[in-house]
PDB file of C-alpha atoms (C1' of nucleotides) in Angstrom:
ATOM      1  CA  MET A1048     107.033  88.902 123.036  1.00  0.00           C
ATOM      2  CA  ILE A1049     110.288  90.460 124.188  1.00  0.00           C
ATOM      3  CA  LYS A1050     113.614  89.377 122.810  1.00  0.00           C
ATOM      4  CA  GLU A1051     115.351  86.754 124.945  1.00  0.00           C
ATOM      5  CA  ASP A1052     118.742  88.426 124.844  1.00  0.00           C
ATOM      6  CA  LEU A1053     117.282  91.658 126.149  1.00  0.00           C
ATOM      7  CA  ILE A1054     115.618  89.821 128.998  1.00  0.00           C
ATOM      8  CA  TYR A1055     118.851  88.040 129.870  1.00  0.00           C
ATOM      9  CA  GLU A1056     120.867  91.263 129.865  1.00  0.00           C
ATOM     10  CA  ILE A1057     118.445  93.004 132.136  1.00  0.00           C
ATOM     11  CA  LEU A1058     118.103  90.165 134.592  1.00  0.00           C
ATOM     12  CA  SER A1059     121.851  89.619 134.762  1.00  0.00           C
ATOM     13  CA  VAL A1060     122.267  93.187 135.860  1.00  0.00           C
ATOM     14  CA  VAL A1061     119.403  93.040 138.370  1.00  0.00           C
ATOM     15  CA  GLU A1062     121.137  90.027 139.806  1.00  0.00           C
ATOM     16  CA  GLU A1063     124.148  92.189 140.620  1.00  0.00           C
ATOM     17  CA  ILE A1064     122.310  94.686 142.813  1.00  0.00           C
ATOM     18  CA  PRO A1065     123.652  94.196 146.360  1.00  0.00           C
ATOM     19  CA  GLU A1066     121.460  93.842 149.420  1.00  0.00           C
ATOM     20  CA  GLY A1067     120.353  97.049 151.029  1.00  0.00           C
ATOM     21  CA  ARG A1068     120.746  98.908 147.748  1.00  0.00           C
ATOM     22  CA  VAL A1069     118.340  99.909 145.003  1.00  0.00           C
ATOM     23  CA  ALA A1070     118.758 100.750 141.321  1.00  0.00           C
ATOM     24  CA  SER A1071     116.525 102.739 138.970  1.00  0.00           C
ATOM     25  CA  TYR A1072     115.077 101.523 135.709  1.00  0.00           C
ATOM     26  CA  GLY A1073     117.104 104.074 133.778  1.00  0.00           C
ATOM     27  CA  GLN A1074     120.205 102.981 135.566  1.00  0.00           C
ATOM     28  CA  ILE A1075     119.657  99.384 134.482  1.00  0.00           C
ATOM     29  CA  ALA A1076     118.954 100.525 130.968  1.00  0.00           C
ATOM     30  CA  ARG A1077     122.262 102.404 130.885  1.00  0.00           C
ATOM     31  CA  LEU A1078     124.216  99.409 132.209  1.00  0.00           C
ATOM     32  CA  ILE A1079     123.069  97.339 129.264  1.00  0.00           C
ATOM     33  CA  GLY A1080     123.809 100.051 126.771  1.00  0.00           C
ATOM     34  CA  ARG A1081     120.172 100.983 126.085  1.00  0.00           C
ATOM     35  CA  ASP A1082     119.778 104.189 128.024  1.00  0.00           C
ATOM     36  CA  LYS A1083     116.541 105.099 126.264  1.00  0.00           C
ATOM     37  CA  ASN A1084     114.783 101.838 127.026  1.00  0.00           C
ATOM     38  CA  SER A1085     113.981 102.266 130.707  1.00  0.00           C
ATOM     39  CA  ARG A1086     110.329 101.547 130.065  1.00  0.00           C
ATOM     40  CA  LEU A1087     111.187  98.183 128.552  1.00  0.00           C
ATOM     41  CA  VAL A1088     113.159  97.335 131.706  1.00  0.00           C
ATOM     42  CA  GLY A1089     110.009  97.850 133.719  1.00  0.00           C
ATOM     43  CA  LYS A1090     108.058  95.652 131.352  1.00  0.00           C
ATOM     44  CA  VAL A1091     110.551  92.829 131.716  1.00  0.00           C
ATOM     45  CA  LEU A1092     110.678  93.143 135.476  1.00  0.00           C
ATOM     46  CA  SER A1093     106.891  92.969 135.657  1.00  0.00           C
ATOM     47  CA  MET A1094     107.260  89.423 134.385  1.00  0.00           C
ATOM     48  CA  ALA A1095     110.573  88.653 136.097  1.00  0.00           C
ATOM     49  CA  GLU A1096     108.949  86.093 138.392  1.00  0.00           C
ATOM     50  CA  TYR A1097     108.209  84.016 135.310  1.00  0.00           C
ATOM     51  CA  TYR A1098     111.867  83.865 134.334  1.00  0.00           C
ATOM     52  CA  GLY A1099     113.308  82.936 137.696  1.00  0.00           C
ATOM     53  CA  ARG A1100     114.196  84.280 141.138  1.00  0.00           C
ATOM     54  CA  TYR A1101     115.696  87.735 140.863  1.00  0.00           C
ATOM     55  CA  PRO A1102     115.879  90.628 143.356  1.00  0.00           C
ATOM     56  CA  CYS A1103     113.553  92.726 141.274  1.00  0.00           C
ATOM     57  CA  HIS A1104     112.292  94.403 144.442  1.00  0.00           C
ATOM     58  CA  ARG A1105     115.529  96.385 144.468  1.00  0.00           C
ATOM     59  CA  VAL A1106     114.413  98.333 141.400  1.00  0.00           C
ATOM     60  CA  VAL A1107     112.503 101.572 141.770  1.00  0.00           C
ATOM     61  CA  ASN A1108     111.951 104.584 139.533  1.00  0.00           C
ATOM     62  CA  HIS A1109     114.208 107.627 139.440  1.00  0.00           C
ATOM     63  CA  ALA A1110     112.266 109.347 142.235  1.00  0.00           C
ATOM     64  CA  GLY A1111     112.643 106.353 144.518  1.00  0.00           C
ATOM     65  CA  ARG A1112     108.996 105.409 144.161  1.00  0.00           C
ATOM     66  CA  THR A1113     108.193 101.720 144.459  1.00  0.00           C
ATOM     67  CA  ALA A1114     106.281  99.797 141.797  1.00  0.00           C
ATOM     68  CA  PRO A1115     102.501 100.455 141.676  1.00  0.00           C
ATOM     69  CA  GLY A1116     100.347  97.593 142.792  1.00  0.00           C
ATOM     70  CA  TRP A1117     103.117  95.842 144.654  1.00  0.00           C
ATOM     71  CA  ARG A1118     102.854  96.556 148.337  1.00  0.00           C
ATOM     72  CA  GLU A1119     105.262  93.840 149.389  1.00  0.00           C
ATOM     73  CA  GLN A1120     108.196  95.533 147.705  1.00  0.00           C
ATOM     74  CA  ARG A1121     108.528  98.112 150.454  1.00  0.00           C
ATOM     75  CA  LEU A1122     108.622  95.479 153.153  1.00  0.00           C
ATOM     76  CA  LEU A1123     111.244  93.434 151.328  1.00  0.00           C
ATOM     77  CA  LEU A1124     113.484  96.521 151.090  1.00  0.00           C
ATOM     78  CA  GLU A1125     112.961  97.526 154.693  1.00  0.00           C
ATOM     79  CA  ASP A1126     114.024  94.053 155.736  1.00  0.00           C
ATOM     80  CA  GLU A1127     117.340  94.704 153.981  1.00  0.00           C
ATOM     81  CA  GLY A1128     117.778  98.008 155.768  1.00  0.00           C
ATOM     82  CA  VAL A1129     116.614 100.383 153.057  1.00  0.00           C
ATOM     83  CA  GLU A1130     114.870 103.397 154.611  1.00  0.00           C
ATOM     84  CA  PHE A1131     111.845 105.222 153.244  1.00  0.00           C
ATOM     85  CA  ARG A1132     110.760 108.836 153.672  1.00  0.00           C
ATOM     86  CA  LYS A1133     107.359 109.866 154.935  1.00  0.00           C
ATOM     87  CA  ASN A1134     106.149 110.267 151.381  1.00  0.00           C
ATOM     88  CA  GLY A1135     106.831 106.576 150.683  1.00  0.00           C
ATOM     89  CA  CYS A1136     109.905 107.087 148.546  1.00  0.00           C
ATOM     90  CA  VAL A1137     113.271 105.415 149.013  1.00  0.00           C
ATOM     91  CA  ASP A1138     116.035 107.752 150.189  1.00  0.00           C
ATOM     92  CA  MET A1139     117.923 107.527 146.899  1.00  0.00           C
ATOM     93  CA  LYS A1140     120.657 109.815 148.157  1.00  0.00           C
ATOM     94  CA  ARG A1141     121.823 107.094 150.523  1.00  0.00           C
ATOM     95  CA  PHE A1142     120.599 103.860 149.025  1.00  0.00           C
ATOM     96  CA  GLN A1143     121.037 104.068 145.302  1.00  0.00           C
ATOM     97  CA  TRP A1144     123.459 101.488 144.005  1.00  0.00           C
ATOM     98  CA  ASN A1145     126.573 103.008 142.532  1.00  0.00           C
ATOM     99  CA  ALA A1146     127.724 100.548 139.890  1.00  0.00           C
TER     100      ALA A1146
ATOM    101  C1'  DA B 707     101.646 101.800 108.648  1.00  0.00           C
ATOM    102  C1'  DC B 708      99.455 104.311 112.663  1.00  0.00           C
ATOM    103  C1'  DT B 709      98.049 104.825 117.438  1.00  0.00           C
ATOM    104  C1'  DT B 710      98.237 103.706 122.211  1.00  0.00           C
ATOM    105  C1'  DT B 711     100.485 102.047 126.277  1.00  0.00           C
ATOM    106  C1'  DG B 712     103.899 101.519 129.911  1.00  0.00           C
ATOM    107  C1'  DA B 713     107.059  98.895 137.223  1.00  0.00           C
ATOM    108  C1'  DC B 714     110.339 105.533 132.818  1.00  0.00           C
ATOM    109  C1'  DC B 715     113.905 109.905 132.394  1.00  0.00           C
ATOM    110  C1'  DG B 716     116.115 114.375 132.465  1.00  0.00           C
ATOM    111  C1'  DG B 717     115.494 119.419 132.246  1.00  0.00           C
ATOM    112  C1'  DT B 718     113.385 123.380 134.504  1.00  0.00           C
ATOM    113  C1'  DC B 719     111.011 126.069 137.991  1.00  0.00           C
TER     114       DC B 719
ATOM    115  C1'  DT C 869     111.602 116.404 146.457  1.00  0.00           C
ATOM    116  C1'  DG C 870     107.484 117.749 143.475  1.00  0.00           C
ATOM    117  C1'  DA C 871     104.862 119.215 139.386  1.00  0.00           C
ATOM    118  C1'  DC C 872     104.846 119.794 134.559  1.00  0.00           C
ATOM    119  C1'  DC C 873     106.581 118.475 129.967  1.00  0.00           C
ATOM    120  C1'  DG C 874     108.483 116.684 126.000  1.00  0.00           C
ATOM    121  C1'  DG C 875     111.025 112.733 124.741  1.00  0.00           C
ATOM    122  C1'  DC C 876     111.971 107.683 124.242  1.00  0.00           C
ATOM    123  C1'  DC C 877     111.090 103.005 122.194  1.00  0.00           C
ATOM    124  C1'  DA C 878     109.429  98.072 121.860  1.00  0.00           C
ATOM    125  C1'  DA C 879     104.960  95.755 121.771  1.00  0.00           C
ATOM    126  C1'  DA C 880     100.284  95.079 121.052  1.00  0.00           C
ATOM    127  C1'  DG C 881      96.044  96.278 118.808  1.00  0.00           C
TER     128       DG C 881
END
DNA sequence: ACTTTGACCGGTC
DNA sequence: TGACCGGCCAAAG
Protein backbone atom coordinates (compact mmCIF):
# COMPACT_ATOMS: atom_id res chain seq x y z
CA MET A 1 0.00 0.00 0.00
CA ILE A 2 1.01 3.56 -0.64
CA LYS A 3 -0.03 6.41 1.63
CA GLU A 4 -3.14 8.20 0.44
CA ASP A 5 -1.76 11.68 1.00
CA LEU A 6 1.25 10.93 -1.14
CA ILE A 7 -0.96 9.69 -3.94
CA TYR A 8 -3.13 12.79 -3.71
CA GLU A 9 -0.14 15.13 -3.82
CA ILE A 10 1.31 13.44 -6.85
CA LEU A 11 -1.93 13.29 -8.78
CA SER A 12 -2.80 16.89 -8.01
CA VAL A 13 0.48 17.95 -9.60
CA VAL A 14 0.05 15.69 -12.62
CA GLU A 15 -3.32 17.29 -13.08
CA GLU A 16 -1.61 20.65 -13.56
CA ILE A 17 0.52 19.61 -16.51
CA PRO A 18 -0.74 21.59 -19.51
CA GLU A 19 -1.51 20.06 -22.88
CA GLY A 20 1.39 19.68 -25.23
CA ARG A 21 3.82 19.63 -22.33
CA VAL A 22 5.55 16.84 -20.41
CA ALA A 23 7.04 16.57 -16.93
CA SER A 24 9.62 14.18 -15.53
CA TYR A 25 9.18 11.95 -12.51
CA GLY A 26 11.90 13.82 -10.67
CA GLN A 27 10.23 17.09 -11.48
CA ILE A 28 6.97 15.88 -9.95
CA ALA A 29 8.84 14.62 -6.91
CA ARG A 30 10.42 18.04 -6.42
CA LEU A 31 7.10 19.83 -6.74
CA ILE A 32 5.71 17.88 -3.81
CA GLY A 33 8.82 18.39 -1.72
CA ARG A 34 10.14 14.85 -2.05
CA ASP A 35 12.94 15.26 -4.55
CA LYS A 36 14.42 11.85 -3.76
CA ASN A 37 11.24 9.91 -4.31
CA SER A 38 11.00 9.94 -8.10
CA ARG A 39 10.69 6.17 -8.18
CA LEU A 40 7.64 6.29 -5.96
CA VAL A 41 6.06 8.74 -8.38
CA GLY A 42 6.40 6.16 -11.11
CA LYS A 43 4.87 3.52 -8.90
CA VAL A 44 1.84 5.68 -8.19
CA LEU A 45 1.41 6.61 -11.83
CA SER A 46 1.49 2.96 -12.82
CA MET A 47 -1.76 2.63 -10.90
CA ALA A 48 -3.11 6.09 -11.67
CA GLU A 49 -5.94 4.69 -13.77
CA TYR A 50 -7.29 3.10 -10.64
CA TYR A 51 -7.55 6.43 -8.84
CA GLY A 52 -9.23 8.41 -11.58
CA ARG A 53 -8.66 10.13 -14.92
CA TYR A 54 -5.34 11.94 -14.92
CA PRO A 55 -3.02 13.01 -17.76
CA CYS A 56 -0.38 10.55 -16.65
CA HIS A 57 0.72 10.18 -20.28
CA ARG A 58 2.42 13.57 -19.92
CA VAL A 59 5.00 12.12 -17.57
CA VAL A 60 8.26 10.72 -18.91
CA ASN A 61 11.68 10.07 -17.42
CA HIS A 62 14.50 12.63 -17.36
CA ALA A 63 15.77 11.53 -20.77
CA GLY A 64 12.38 11.98 -22.36
CA ARG A 65 11.82 8.25 -22.67
CA THR A 66 8.22 7.10 -22.50
CA ALA A 67 7.01 4.46 -20.06
CA PRO A 68 7.97 0.86 -20.88
CA GLY A 69 5.14 -1.37 -21.94
CA TRP A 70 2.84 1.49 -22.79
CA ARG A 71 2.83 2.09 -26.52
CA GLU A 72 -0.23 4.31 -26.51
CA GLN A 73 1.53 7.03 -24.52
CA ARG A 74 3.49 8.22 -27.53
CA LEU A 75 0.37 8.56 -29.65
CA LEU A 76 -1.46 10.48 -26.96
CA LEU A 77 1.39 12.97 -26.76
CA GLU A 78 1.73 13.34 -30.49
CA ASP A 79 -1.96 14.17 -30.64
CA GLU A 80 -1.24 17.09 -28.34
CA GLY A 81 1.59 18.29 -30.53
CA VAL A 82 4.55 16.88 -28.60
CA GLU A 83 7.32 15.87 -31.00
CA PHE A 84 9.62 12.88 -30.69
CA ARG A 85 13.15 12.36 -31.98
CA LYS A 86 14.19 9.44 -34.15
CA ASN A 87 15.34 7.56 -31.07
CA GLY A 88 11.84 7.64 -29.62
CA CYS A 89 12.50 10.25 -26.95
CA VAL A 90 10.53 13.43 -26.36
CA ASP A 91 12.36 16.61 -27.27
CA MET A 92 12.62 17.76 -23.66
CA LYS A 93 14.39 20.93 -24.64
CA ARG A 94 11.19 22.23 -26.17
CA PHE A 95 8.40 20.35 -24.45
CA GLN A 96 9.33 20.02 -20.81
CA TRP A 97 6.84 21.80 -18.58
CA ASN A 98 8.40 24.70 -16.72
CA ALA A 99 6.41 24.98 -13.49
C1' DA B 1 15.83 -6.65 10.34
C1' DC B 2 17.67 -7.64 5.55
C1' DT B 3 17.36 -7.95 0.58
C1' DT B 4 15.33 -6.92 -3.75
C1' DT B 5 12.73 -4.09 -6.86
C1' DG B 6 11.22 -0.10 -9.48
C1' DA B 7 6.96 4.15 -15.32
C1' DC B 8 14.05 7.23 -11.51
C1' DC B 9 18.12 11.14 -11.08
C1' DG B 10 22.31 13.82 -11.42
C1' DG B 11 27.34 13.79 -12.24
C1' DT B 12 30.92 12.70 -15.57
C1' DC B 13 33.05 11.45 -19.90
C1' DT C 1 21.89 12.59 -26.21
C1' DG C 2 24.13 8.13 -24.49
C1' DA C 3 26.58 4.94 -21.43
C1' DC C 4 28.10 4.00 -16.92
C1' DC C 5 27.57 4.55 -11.91
C1' DG C 6 26.43 5.37 -7.35
C1' DG C 7 22.63 7.11 -4.87
C1' DC C 8 17.70 7.30 -3.30
C1' DC C 9 13.62 5.48 -0.71
C1' DA C 10 9.00 3.18 0.08
C1' DA C 11 7.10 -1.44 -0.44
C1' DA C 12 6.95 -6.21 -0.70
C1' DG C 13 8.88 -10.66 0.31
